[in-house]
XYZ file of C-alpha atoms in Angstrom:
753
model
C -6.542 -71.628 10.024
C -4.398 -73.622 12.486
C -2.230 -75.164 9.842
C -0.753 -77.818 12.153
C 2.853 -78.504 11.341
C 6.059 -79.529 13.066
C 7.285 -78.286 16.504
C 9.299 -75.457 14.873
C 6.101 -74.065 13.362
C 4.431 -74.052 16.768
C 7.435 -72.403 18.430
C 7.624 -69.641 15.812
C 3.893 -69.078 15.950
C 4.041 -68.716 19.773
C 7.168 -66.519 19.529
C 9.171 -68.862 21.711
C 12.524 -67.757 23.032
C 15.543 -67.770 20.853
C 17.009 -70.650 22.841
C 14.062 -72.918 22.092
C 13.954 -72.103 18.379
C 17.731 -72.499 18.084
C 17.553 -75.914 19.778
C 14.829 -77.078 17.403
C 16.826 -75.888 14.406
C 19.974 -77.631 15.627
C 18.147 -80.982 15.764
C 16.640 -80.552 12.277
C 18.048 -77.832 9.971
C 15.677 -78.740 7.166
C 12.661 -77.819 9.324
C 13.285 -74.122 8.399
C 12.331 -74.991 4.823
C 9.080 -76.809 5.579
C 5.673 -75.182 5.218
C 2.650 -75.952 7.353
C -0.711 -76.973 5.977
C -1.471 -73.350 5.022
C 1.770 -72.928 3.106
C 3.439 -70.687 5.705
C 7.146 -71.053 6.493
C 8.437 -70.743 10.072
C 9.672 -67.178 9.276
C 6.157 -66.091 8.209
C 4.707 -67.430 11.479
C 7.427 -65.710 13.507
C 7.074 -62.246 11.863
C 3.355 -62.084 12.706
C 4.356 -61.521 16.339
C 5.251 -57.914 15.432
C 7.533 -55.837 17.620
C 8.312 -58.779 19.958
C 10.239 -60.639 17.273
C 13.937 -61.076 17.949
C 16.222 -60.029 15.120
C 18.672 -62.798 16.088
C 16.057 -65.492 15.514
C 15.106 -64.000 12.121
C 18.779 -63.921 11.197
C 19.181 -67.553 12.220
C 16.229 -68.726 10.124
C 17.518 -66.823 7.081
C 21.067 -68.099 7.541
C 19.769 -71.670 7.372
C 17.289 -70.981 4.545
C 18.051 -67.642 2.720
C 15.424 -68.362 0.068
C 12.740 -67.879 2.708
C 13.046 -64.068 2.129
C 11.631 -64.584 -1.360
C 8.773 -66.966 -0.430
C 5.202 -65.667 0.005
C 2.845 -66.751 2.759
C -0.695 -68.005 2.335
C -1.871 -64.404 1.634
C 0.746 -63.818 -1.054
C 2.882 -61.555 1.155
C 6.659 -61.728 1.208
C 8.344 -61.739 4.644
C 9.146 -57.996 4.186
C 5.465 -57.111 3.750
C 4.530 -59.348 6.706
C 7.058 -57.543 8.907
C 5.756 -54.100 7.839
C 2.119 -55.046 8.335
C 2.796 -56.297 11.887
C 5.118 -53.359 12.701
C 8.274 -55.353 13.439
C 11.432 -53.640 14.652
C 13.485 -51.635 12.108
C 16.397 -54.054 12.567
C 14.186 -56.945 11.461
C 13.092 -55.057 8.334
C 16.712 -54.197 7.587
C 17.750 -57.883 7.762
C 14.932 -58.873 5.430
C 15.904 -56.140 2.943
C 19.527 -57.272 2.997
C 18.518 -60.819 2.084
C 16.034 -59.729 -0.610
C 16.427 -56.090 -1.807
C 14.014 -56.702 -4.672
C 11.204 -57.267 -2.155
C 10.945 -53.431 -1.784
C 9.571 -53.286 -5.328
C 7.039 -56.128 -5.023
C 3.391 -55.272 -4.362
C 1.522 -56.928 -1.510
C -0.199 -60.051 -2.855
C -3.683 -59.608 -1.425
C -4.111 -55.801 -1.083
C -1.782 -54.635 -3.840
C 0.052 -52.185 -1.535
C 3.745 -51.502 -2.009
C 6.089 -52.021 0.968
C 6.617 -48.228 1.063
C 2.892 -47.598 1.295
C 2.612 -50.256 4.046
C 5.468 -48.576 5.932
C 3.609 -45.236 5.969
C 0.312 -46.915 6.744
C 1.728 -48.795 9.752
C 3.883 -45.988 11.186
C 7.331 -47.315 10.353
C 10.175 -45.148 11.584
C 12.267 -42.854 9.404
C 15.173 -45.275 9.094
C 12.943 -48.021 7.749
C 11.232 -45.698 5.271
C 14.510 -44.276 3.988
C 15.781 -47.835 3.437
C 12.723 -48.671 1.371
C 12.986 -45.405 -0.583
C 16.598 -46.063 -1.456
C 15.861 -49.628 -2.626
C 12.734 -48.704 -4.644
C 12.705 -44.993 -5.521
C 10.183 -45.541 -8.295
C 7.539 -46.388 -5.688
C 7.614 -42.777 -4.399
C 5.428 -41.588 -7.271
C 3.385 -44.775 -7.641
C -0.313 -44.361 -6.870
C -1.744 -47.075 -4.623
C -4.267 -49.127 -6.604
C -6.755 -49.644 -3.803
C -6.761 -46.176 -2.153
C -5.589 -44.016 -5.081
C -3.155 -42.236 -2.749
C 0.469 -41.323 -3.207
C 2.960 -42.365 -0.508
C 3.365 -38.661 0.455
C -0.395 -38.383 0.926
C -0.376 -41.358 3.294
C 2.684 -39.883 5.018
C 0.962 -36.548 5.715
C -2.242 -38.334 6.745
C -0.322 -40.397 9.300
C 1.703 -37.287 10.321
C 5.117 -38.684 9.582
C 8.220 -36.608 10.224
C 9.072 -33.502 8.191
C 12.377 -35.083 7.212
C 10.639 -37.947 5.424
C 8.046 -35.696 3.793
C 10.812 -33.363 2.559
C 12.714 -36.325 1.102
C 9.605 -37.575 -0.701
C 8.841 -34.097 -2.036
C 12.352 -33.582 -3.372
C 11.937 -36.734 -5.460
C 8.698 -35.519 -7.055
C 9.249 -31.815 -7.734
C 7.448 -30.169 -10.673
C 10.563 -28.205 -11.708
C 14.254 -28.963 -12.084
C 15.854 -27.396 -8.996
C 19.285 -27.427 -10.654
C 18.155 -24.951 -13.339
C 18.603 -21.720 -11.376
C 18.338 -19.111 -14.098
C 14.962 -20.241 -15.406
C 12.198 -22.594 -14.302
C 12.267 -25.880 -16.201
C 9.018 -27.843 -15.768
C 9.257 -31.649 -15.561
C 6.610 -34.434 -15.254
C 5.388 -35.026 -11.694
C 2.610 -36.635 -9.668
C 1.382 -33.483 -7.850
C 3.177 -34.083 -4.540
C 3.907 -30.324 -4.407
C 0.259 -29.384 -4.844
C -0.801 -31.850 -2.146
C 1.693 -30.527 0.384
C 0.870 -26.864 -0.287
C -2.901 -27.232 -0.362
C -3.988 -30.356 1.560
C -1.689 -30.745 4.555
C -3.440 -28.224 6.844
C -0.202 -26.213 7.246
C 1.454 -29.029 9.258
C 4.299 -29.084 6.761
C 4.668 -25.374 5.896
C 8.254 -25.613 7.202
C 8.970 -28.115 4.423
C 7.498 -25.691 1.881
C 9.731 -22.927 3.239
C 12.816 -25.150 3.109
C 12.208 -25.931 -0.557
C 11.480 -22.304 -1.473
C 14.623 -21.060 0.266
C 16.691 -23.141 -2.134
C 15.007 -21.613 -5.179
C 15.747 -18.549 -7.232
C 13.054 -15.976 -7.941
C 12.072 -17.512 -11.309
C 11.759 -20.914 -9.642
C 9.630 -19.551 -6.787
C 7.288 -17.903 -9.277
C 7.059 -21.135 -11.268
C 6.271 -23.188 -8.142
C 3.494 -20.782 -7.221
C 1.877 -21.395 -10.630
C 2.066 -25.199 -10.708
C -1.396 -26.529 -11.527
C -3.093 -29.449 -9.791
C -5.254 -32.113 -11.487
C -8.171 -29.631 -11.579
C -6.120 -26.880 -13.250
C -5.841 -24.682 -10.111
C -2.490 -23.052 -9.351
C -0.703 -23.770 -6.087
C -0.790 -20.170 -4.852
C -4.570 -19.986 -5.225
C -5.255 -23.210 -3.327
C -2.480 -22.911 -0.713
C -3.339 -23.013 2.990
C -2.694 -19.748 4.941
C 0.791 -20.498 6.259
C 1.985 -22.010 2.983
C 0.661 -18.958 1.166
C 2.602 -16.791 3.646
C 5.784 -18.747 2.838
C 5.233 -17.909 -0.835
C 4.709 -14.269 0.090
C 7.952 -14.121 2.057
C 9.882 -15.659 -0.816
C 8.351 -13.227 -3.293
C 9.920 -10.464 -1.216
C 13.181 -9.044 -2.392
C 15.838 -10.422 -0.014
C 12.963 -11.867 2.040
C 12.224 -8.364 3.391
C 10.950 -6.124 0.566
C 7.572 -6.408 -1.092
C 7.656 -4.480 -4.352
C 4.454 -2.434 -4.520
C 4.572 -2.057 -8.295
C 6.904 -4.032 -10.543
C 7.042 -1.046 -12.904
C 9.954 1.138 -11.718
C 8.980 4.517 -10.289
C 12.163 5.982 -11.808
C 14.771 4.755 -14.299
C 18.181 6.342 -14.855
C 19.432 4.812 -18.087
C 22.750 6.650 -17.883
C 23.656 5.194 -14.487
C 21.747 1.934 -14.900
C 19.620 2.576 -11.818
C 16.011 1.748 -11.042
C 13.892 2.854 -8.090
C 10.891 0.921 -6.812
C 8.363 1.667 -4.104
C 8.283 -1.170 -1.578
C 7.158 -2.326 1.844
C 9.857 -3.550 4.216
C 9.197 -6.378 6.641
C 11.408 -7.710 9.377
C 12.988 -10.950 8.275
C 14.305 -13.983 10.101
C 18.084 -14.320 10.601
C 19.831 -14.659 7.286
C 21.069 -18.004 6.014
C 23.651 -18.794 3.384
C 21.891 -18.316 0.083
C 21.844 -16.204 -3.035
C 22.403 -12.798 -1.427
C 24.488 -11.156 1.264
C 23.905 -8.085 3.405
C 26.640 -5.497 2.923
C 25.198 -2.932 5.327
C 22.582 -2.714 8.073
C 21.314 0.473 9.643
C 22.572 1.442 13.096
C 20.104 3.882 14.626
C 22.686 4.979 17.177
C 24.844 6.663 14.503
C 24.299 9.988 12.673
C 21.441 10.786 15.002
C 22.047 14.448 15.884
C 19.278 17.064 15.983
C 20.042 20.733 15.353
C 19.777 22.822 18.565
C 17.151 25.118 17.019
C 14.987 22.245 15.724
C 11.908 21.914 17.924
C 10.501 18.806 16.166
C 10.965 15.799 18.486
C 13.298 13.040 17.364
C 11.689 9.971 15.873
C 11.342 6.941 18.090
C 12.639 3.626 16.833
C 9.873 1.471 15.393
C 11.963 -1.695 15.221
C 10.743 -4.615 17.286
C 12.554 -7.931 17.595
C 11.064 -10.588 15.365
C 9.559 -13.437 17.408
C 10.876 -16.956 16.863
C 8.455 -18.284 14.268
C 9.474 -21.901 14.877
C 8.451 -21.767 18.538
C 4.949 -20.426 17.897
C 1.856 -22.554 17.908
C -0.200 -22.842 14.744
C -2.733 -20.324 16.043
C 0.001 -17.851 17.041
C 1.528 -18.079 13.577
C -1.814 -17.353 11.934
C -2.345 -14.330 14.207
C 1.152 -13.074 13.404
C 0.749 -13.134 9.625
C -2.668 -11.465 9.830
C -1.280 -8.563 11.884
C 2.017 -8.121 10.029
C 2.525 -4.582 8.695
C 5.247 -3.314 6.371
C 7.280 -0.107 6.502
C 7.229 2.144 3.432
C 10.654 2.280 1.780
C 12.233 2.811 -1.609
C 14.462 0.181 -3.197
C 17.237 1.483 -5.426
C 18.598 -1.235 -7.733
C 21.890 -0.757 -9.515
C 24.720 -2.821 -10.944
C 27.354 -0.193 -10.088
C 29.243 -0.389 -6.822
C 30.374 3.258 -7.104
C 26.760 4.434 -6.740
C 26.445 2.377 -3.570
C 29.684 3.836 -2.252
C 28.554 7.390 -3.053
C 25.305 6.983 -1.105
C 27.090 5.565 1.921
C 30.101 7.875 1.904
C 27.960 11.000 1.482
C 26.221 10.258 4.777
C 29.313 8.989 6.558
C 31.914 11.549 5.440
C 29.667 14.547 6.063
C 27.889 13.089 9.119
C 24.465 13.786 7.684
C 21.827 13.152 10.325
C 19.062 10.615 9.748
C 16.653 13.313 10.937
C 17.335 15.478 7.850
C 18.163 12.998 5.074
C 16.606 9.549 4.532
C 18.534 6.836 6.335
C 19.918 3.857 4.441
C 18.310 0.847 6.092
C 20.231 -1.892 4.309
C 22.331 -2.756 1.285
C 22.142 -6.203 -0.287
C 24.278 -7.778 -2.963
C 22.822 -10.477 -5.202
C 21.889 -11.549 -8.717
C 18.402 -12.694 -7.797
C 16.337 -9.572 -8.135
C 16.915 -9.510 -11.906
C 13.610 -11.365 -12.087
C 11.785 -8.204 -11.020
C 12.564 -6.321 -14.195
C 13.790 -7.304 -17.616
C 15.114 -3.813 -18.294
C 18.326 -4.433 -16.346
C 20.565 -7.282 -17.394
C 22.466 -8.026 -14.189
C 21.577 -5.753 -11.294
C 23.560 -6.737 -8.242
C 23.015 -4.129 -5.502
C 19.886 -2.992 -3.698
C 19.940 0.099 -1.483
C 16.927 0.247 0.816
C 16.108 3.712 2.132
C 13.290 5.215 4.126
C 10.170 5.900 2.108
C 8.442 9.272 2.357
C 4.801 9.764 3.187
C 4.468 12.602 0.664
C 6.693 15.067 -1.186
C 6.311 18.819 -0.937
C 5.458 18.861 -4.640
C 2.396 16.650 -4.162
C 1.439 18.449 -0.977
C 1.500 21.783 -2.798
C -0.699 20.358 -5.555
C -3.183 19.102 -2.964
C -3.120 22.455 -1.199
C -3.793 24.275 -4.447
C -6.798 22.057 -5.165
C -8.209 22.608 -1.688
C -7.347 26.332 -1.808
C -5.135 26.062 1.251
C -1.439 26.733 1.837
C 1.556 24.847 3.138
C 1.906 25.671 6.815
C 4.768 27.734 8.186
C 6.113 24.899 10.367
C 6.611 22.718 7.299
C 8.516 25.474 5.488
C 10.669 25.951 8.575
C 11.428 22.222 8.814
C 12.404 22.090 5.139
C 14.674 25.106 5.642
C 16.337 23.480 8.678
C 16.995 20.287 6.714
C 18.578 22.297 3.880
C 20.627 24.281 6.393
C 21.887 21.009 7.877
C 23.160 20.041 4.416
C 24.787 23.437 3.759
C 26.539 23.668 7.117
C 28.283 20.413 6.325
C 29.749 21.975 3.213
C 27.400 20.505 0.611
C 25.278 22.024 -2.143
C 22.394 19.829 -3.269
C 22.209 21.047 -6.878
C 18.770 19.504 -7.505
C 16.766 20.895 -4.626
C 13.105 21.700 -5.081
C 9.663 20.650 -4.001
C 10.246 17.229 -5.618
C 13.239 16.555 -3.347
C 11.721 17.669 -0.038
C 9.581 14.990 1.562
C 7.741 14.352 4.805
C 8.574 11.299 6.905
C 6.019 11.039 9.731
C 6.553 14.350 11.558
C 9.845 15.312 9.880
C 10.862 16.860 6.580
C 13.964 15.452 4.916
C 15.980 16.185 1.791
C 15.948 13.539 -0.946
C 18.485 12.920 -3.699
C 21.639 13.842 -1.805
C 23.744 11.311 -3.697
C 24.563 13.890 -6.385
C 25.419 16.737 -3.987
C 28.753 18.524 -4.430
C 31.018 20.355 -2.033
C 30.743 24.119 -1.829
C 33.055 25.652 -4.431
C 33.045 22.628 -6.734
C 31.304 22.839 -10.091
C 27.667 21.907 -10.513
C 26.355 19.313 -12.932
C 24.290 21.120 -15.608
C 22.473 17.901 -16.533
C 21.184 17.492 -12.992
C 18.405 19.574 -11.532
C 15.267 21.440 -12.489
C 15.189 24.714 -10.529
C 18.419 26.193 -11.857
C 19.101 29.812 -10.837
C 19.463 32.564 -13.462
C 23.251 32.678 -13.107
C 23.448 29.040 -14.325
C 21.512 29.745 -17.547
C 23.279 31.119 -20.639
C 21.217 33.030 -23.231
C 21.909 33.307 -26.978
C 20.215 35.457 -29.625
C 20.803 35.600 -33.394
C 19.103 37.614 -36.124
C 17.248 35.485 -38.660
C 15.192 37.970 -40.629
C 13.655 41.348 -40.173
C 11.606 41.427 -36.990
C 12.508 37.905 -35.885
C 15.340 36.470 -33.854
C 16.576 33.039 -32.918
C 17.026 32.693 -29.189
C 18.504 29.828 -27.206
C 19.198 28.996 -23.592
C 21.215 26.295 -21.881
C 22.321 25.383 -18.371
C 26.052 25.585 -17.720
C 28.280 24.380 -14.918
C 29.183 27.033 -12.368
C 30.920 27.091 -8.990
C 28.473 25.750 -6.469
C 27.329 27.962 -3.630
C 24.500 27.847 -1.136
C 22.713 30.495 -3.187
C 22.192 27.803 -5.860
C 19.935 25.855 -3.487
C 18.518 29.022 -1.942
C 17.056 30.000 -5.312
C 15.414 26.559 -5.502
C 14.091 26.953 -1.952
C 12.735 30.322 -3.049
C 10.688 28.664 -5.807
C 9.228 26.257 -3.238
C 8.564 29.060 -0.761
C 6.946 31.196 -3.453
C 4.603 28.390 -4.521
C 3.644 27.742 -0.902
C 2.785 31.419 -0.312
C 1.363 32.416 -3.712
C -0.447 29.147 -4.383
C 0.988 28.826 -7.913
C 4.441 27.840 -9.236
C 6.872 30.548 -10.277
C 6.055 31.577 -13.860
C 9.078 30.059 -15.711
C 8.371 26.650 -14.190
C 4.573 26.731 -14.332
C 3.946 24.863 -17.590
C 6.677 22.266 -17.047
C 5.369 21.517 -13.542
C 1.810 21.166 -14.788
C 2.690 18.695 -17.542
C 5.486 16.985 -15.516
C 8.145 17.287 -18.177
C 11.591 18.775 -18.635
C 11.857 22.492 -19.254
C 11.892 23.701 -22.828
C 14.424 26.150 -24.191
C 11.794 28.891 -24.054
C 11.188 28.261 -20.363
C 14.905 28.193 -19.642
C 15.154 31.474 -21.509
C 12.684 32.996 -19.069
C 14.835 31.838 -16.149
C 17.920 33.361 -17.729
C 16.010 36.630 -18.285
C 14.873 36.826 -14.675
C 15.372 40.359 -13.363
C 13.950 42.871 -10.906
C 10.925 43.465 -13.088
C 10.174 39.715 -13.265
C 10.401 39.555 -9.493
C 7.992 42.483 -9.059
C 5.490 40.820 -11.387
C 5.740 37.552 -9.433
C 5.019 39.356 -6.174
C 1.652 40.577 -7.506
C 0.222 37.130 -6.773
C 0.837 37.567 -3.048
C -1.650 39.630 -1.078
C -1.059 41.145 2.302
C 1.785 39.104 3.771
C 4.568 41.684 3.751
C 6.989 39.480 5.723
C 6.632 36.720 3.132
C 7.078 39.232 0.298
C 10.241 40.531 1.911
C 11.707 37.062 2.215
C 10.802 36.161 -1.382
C 12.584 39.289 -2.625
C 15.755 38.016 -0.973
C 15.310 34.392 -2.020
C 14.541 35.069 -5.697
C 16.800 38.049 -6.280
C 18.364 37.758 -9.763
C 21.760 38.798 -8.395
C 23.317 35.849 -6.505
C 25.347 38.328 -4.429
C 22.249 40.258 -3.394
C 20.351 37.043 -2.754
C 20.227 35.818 0.835
C 23.527 34.036 1.390
C 22.663 31.243 3.830
C 19.678 29.267 5.067
C 20.535 30.496 8.549
C 19.650 34.016 7.390
C 16.429 32.640 5.912
C 15.397 31.094 9.221
C 16.286 34.281 11.098
C 13.972 36.330 8.883
C 10.951 37.983 10.487
C 8.610 35.649 8.588
C 9.530 32.669 10.761
C 9.713 34.698 13.974
C 12.501 32.569 15.438
C 15.019 35.328 16.004
C 18.741 34.695 16.217
C 19.577 31.026 15.839
C 21.977 29.423 18.322
C 25.240 28.369 16.772
C 25.484 24.631 16.215
C 28.704 22.631 16.545
C 31.070 23.268 13.627
C 31.531 20.327 11.308
C 35.159 19.438 10.570
C 36.127 17.493 7.467
C 39.472 16.801 5.865
C 39.122 18.057 2.318
C 40.984 16.338 -0.518
C 40.033 18.954 -3.087
C 42.065 21.894 -4.337
C 40.215 24.200 -1.960
C 42.115 22.975 1.037
C 44.404 20.116 1.927
C 44.084 20.432 5.711
C 41.164 20.062 8.121
C 38.876 23.065 7.839
C 35.927 24.300 9.838
C 33.342 24.575 7.092
C 31.313 27.334 8.727
C 34.304 29.645 8.835
C 35.611 28.486 5.450
C 32.276 29.210 3.784
C 32.229 32.783 5.104
C 35.625 33.349 3.521
C 34.554 31.700 0.292
C 31.505 33.972 0.061
C 33.657 37.070 0.517
C 35.986 35.908 -2.252
C 33.047 34.986 -4.480
C 31.361 38.351 -4.009
C 34.638 40.103 -4.836
C 35.250 38.197 -8.060
C 31.737 38.110 -9.544
C 29.764 41.137 -10.561
C 26.105 41.054 -11.462
C 25.042 43.562 -14.116
C 21.252 43.888 -14.071
C 19.419 44.436 -17.319
C 18.119 47.998 -17.643
C 14.412 48.341 -16.911
C 12.932 49.738 -20.076
C 9.971 52.139 -20.151
C 10.156 52.697 -16.397
C 7.019 54.831 -16.366
C 4.839 52.413 -18.287
C 1.858 51.224 -16.230
C 1.996 47.642 -14.984
C 0.575 45.075 -17.368
C 0.107 41.345 -17.105
C 2.750 39.187 -18.760
C 1.724 38.185 -22.282
C 2.281 34.743 -23.674
C 4.429 34.384 -26.793
C 3.967 32.015 -29.656
C 6.975 29.689 -29.735
C 7.747 28.157 -33.120
C 10.345 25.369 -33.188
C 12.789 25.757 -36.083
C 15.903 23.987 -37.218
C 19.258 25.742 -36.652
C 20.049 28.093 -39.504
C 22.999 27.102 -41.635
C 24.155 30.702 -41.720
C 24.718 30.583 -37.971
C 27.633 28.234 -38.372
C 28.735 25.283 -36.246
C 28.609 27.308 -33.042
C 24.794 27.154 -33.068
C 24.678 23.993 -30.958
C 21.933 24.816 -28.460
C 18.227 24.307 -29.266
C 16.758 27.382 -30.891
C 13.293 28.737 -31.261
C 11.757 31.846 -32.790
C 9.727 34.414 -30.938
C 7.036 35.836 -33.135
C 4.968 38.785 -32.014
C 1.248 38.094 -31.692
C -1.322 40.568 -32.907
C -1.565 42.403 -29.587
C -0.371 45.761 -28.303
C 3.347 45.849 -27.796
C 4.365 45.508 -24.153
C 7.590 45.724 -22.234
C 7.895 41.922 -22.461
C 7.641 42.036 -26.284
C 10.134 44.859 -26.445
C 12.689 43.066 -24.292
C 12.404 39.783 -26.196
C 12.948 41.415 -29.572
C 15.711 43.749 -28.417
C 17.489 41.524 -25.950
C 20.778 41.998 -27.757
C 20.635 45.674 -26.793
C 20.217 44.627 -23.164
C 22.653 41.745 -22.803
C 25.425 42.686 -25.250
C 26.718 45.583 -27.314
C 25.259 45.705 -30.840
C 25.560 48.110 -33.725
C 22.518 50.085 -34.778
C 23.120 49.313 -38.411
C 24.225 45.738 -39.187
C 25.664 46.870 -42.552
C 27.931 49.480 -40.924
C 31.481 48.262 -40.364
C 32.949 48.648 -36.856
C 35.789 50.778 -38.127
C 33.360 53.143 -39.833
C 31.443 53.722 -36.675
C 34.572 54.388 -34.717
C 33.688 51.706 -32.219
C 35.929 48.727 -31.553
C 34.320 45.314 -31.556
C 33.549 43.993 -28.077
C 36.174 41.687 -26.560
C 35.929 39.073 -23.795
C 36.760 40.544 -20.414
C 37.793 39.129 -17.058
C 36.154 40.823 -14.104
C 38.929 41.266 -11.637
C 38.389 44.282 -9.431
C 35.489 46.125 -7.934
C 35.945 49.551 -6.504
C 34.580 50.214 -3.014
C 30.947 51.206 -3.196
C 27.879 50.804 -1.090
C 25.534 49.304 -3.698
C 25.788 47.127 -6.810
C 24.550 50.007 -8.977
C 27.574 52.109 -7.992
C 30.083 49.343 -8.554
C 32.669 49.932 -11.256
C 34.382 47.170 -13.133
C 37.915 47.156 -14.433
C 37.773 45.182 -17.645
C 40.923 43.710 -19.148
C 41.010 41.942 -22.497
C 41.735 38.218 -22.332
C 41.676 35.241 -24.638
C 39.970 33.067 -22.031
C 36.294 32.306 -22.410
C 34.331 34.026 -19.654
C 32.765 31.723 -17.065
C 29.422 33.525 -17.082
C 28.500 35.368 -20.289
């Protein structure tokens, strides 16, 4: 409709220059208040010219008649809605808002659209939209009556900026982002579900930005927010948004926990170990964790001169800039992403972290023989992974093994094959590397030797001790006989209580060599060594009866074990030296093991001597550990004497070892308070008596001096009661059997009964 009207109406309708409109206003100020035949004011007619409208002219009309900002045109639209519909300049919209802020809350008269919805629909710029949002925040979650769409839905449809979409999303979140410790759900209008599932990944950066501000409980809650159909966000998410969830589920954005049930829990130290996959992450930002350590592949990278296994090549590749990729490139990247197998060690104790790091640094342990520490993170966030730990704060990420020797031996036994010689050699070299840096593992065995690609490495070095320091009796499984103390007490006629316990002794390489011998024996014989057989099969700790067998280990036990090996004389010869009951007669170093005829290497070249400043009582000055260990072994062999148990019934034909019935009993009150170790009774089965039966029942006659008649007093027999002795001197002799001991009474408790 033409509407007619006065000259000012015609000038505004034709978008005349500011000079013309100003001249008309100066001749008749009241003309700004007059409507034409259609009910439109001059400002309504002017704003329909869209982006060509001058802000100065709009300001002039409003200065003369400010009420015009609150008057609707013939369609029921306020000047603000008219300006948004015809896409006027942001400055014009700003002037209109200043004169009538309440107009941002008023719905369009004819269509029922809000000014915010009109701004998205007609491609208003960010500044205009933010002004409308600030003046009418309640319109952010208001559904448009005609289209049924939220403002954020119109914004993503019209491809508005990520800044605006992020601002809209923050104002309609399904959880309270200020509640960091737990996810607090609040009413919402499903803006989150729309952005995650219906935006075709155009705004996955906005999803990432929100998730990066969340704690683990909040991320999990956001992934489970349901839409109007009851579907969770993670299930309906588009590929890149789903990938953003996946990254945020990762521990420290790099570790994907394979199983949320810990693979190992140490309640005493408050430590948990998880299997995980490690992915390369983007550069870190300020958040809820910090990196305390990152692996440097250039350090601790030496290879022993006699090791013929090639060094591992670095598998690290620089992470491409995700923000510069196209949508197709991003999709290809996430489909081809592969993780590296690692273990994640979670603990709340900083001393455990320090021990792991210092053990590798102080002793220069090579990454080719012990698992490298890839990173250490400090945070409170990963408490969401397990409820068992209250406040874990450190995560040590180490290389993950492909398989342990224990599992490989089980597989070999099932397939009736054997562990190859090269693997045994590599394990021996790794253990030698540890020993020649002055350390004794103390818990070595098939469970702590693992294969990493083409290399064998030693696990669990955090509890290793220096040579000459005392071992931890609560740590380890394959303890040597010299670390096991036996006890026997008469209970009734024909029965005895027997006990066994592991004690702390001075550590020496022979401690680990015994454990290597058990591994070597199982690899050659195809079955575990007899004292460990049942415990290995049922994967449990050793019982007192099994420990008793270890403490009883002697030459006869060794000969019986060798019956399971056929033909390989070189292997038999090495096992005799590895599993000798006498630690002094046992092979003294892993270098001697590798030089044995079984491996066929010959004389090993001498590696560079490792020098460490020792703070212990052994030495207070820098020492060359290779030379120091030779001297320590000489001193050790001089001070300790092994007295083998006599082999009874030497001429008896060989018989298979018979099982004994073990009956758990409570400690007898007559034994007194000294009966602290677990006890059990050996009861003879109805079978012919064998050497094994005879030794079990009469072990007191083997291990200690006993009287033939318990009722006979010592004085009556003319024999003095036995006294504790200190073994101080050994006369020169060529064999242990000819050694003589000078025993002197002492009040001190002997170190090794």
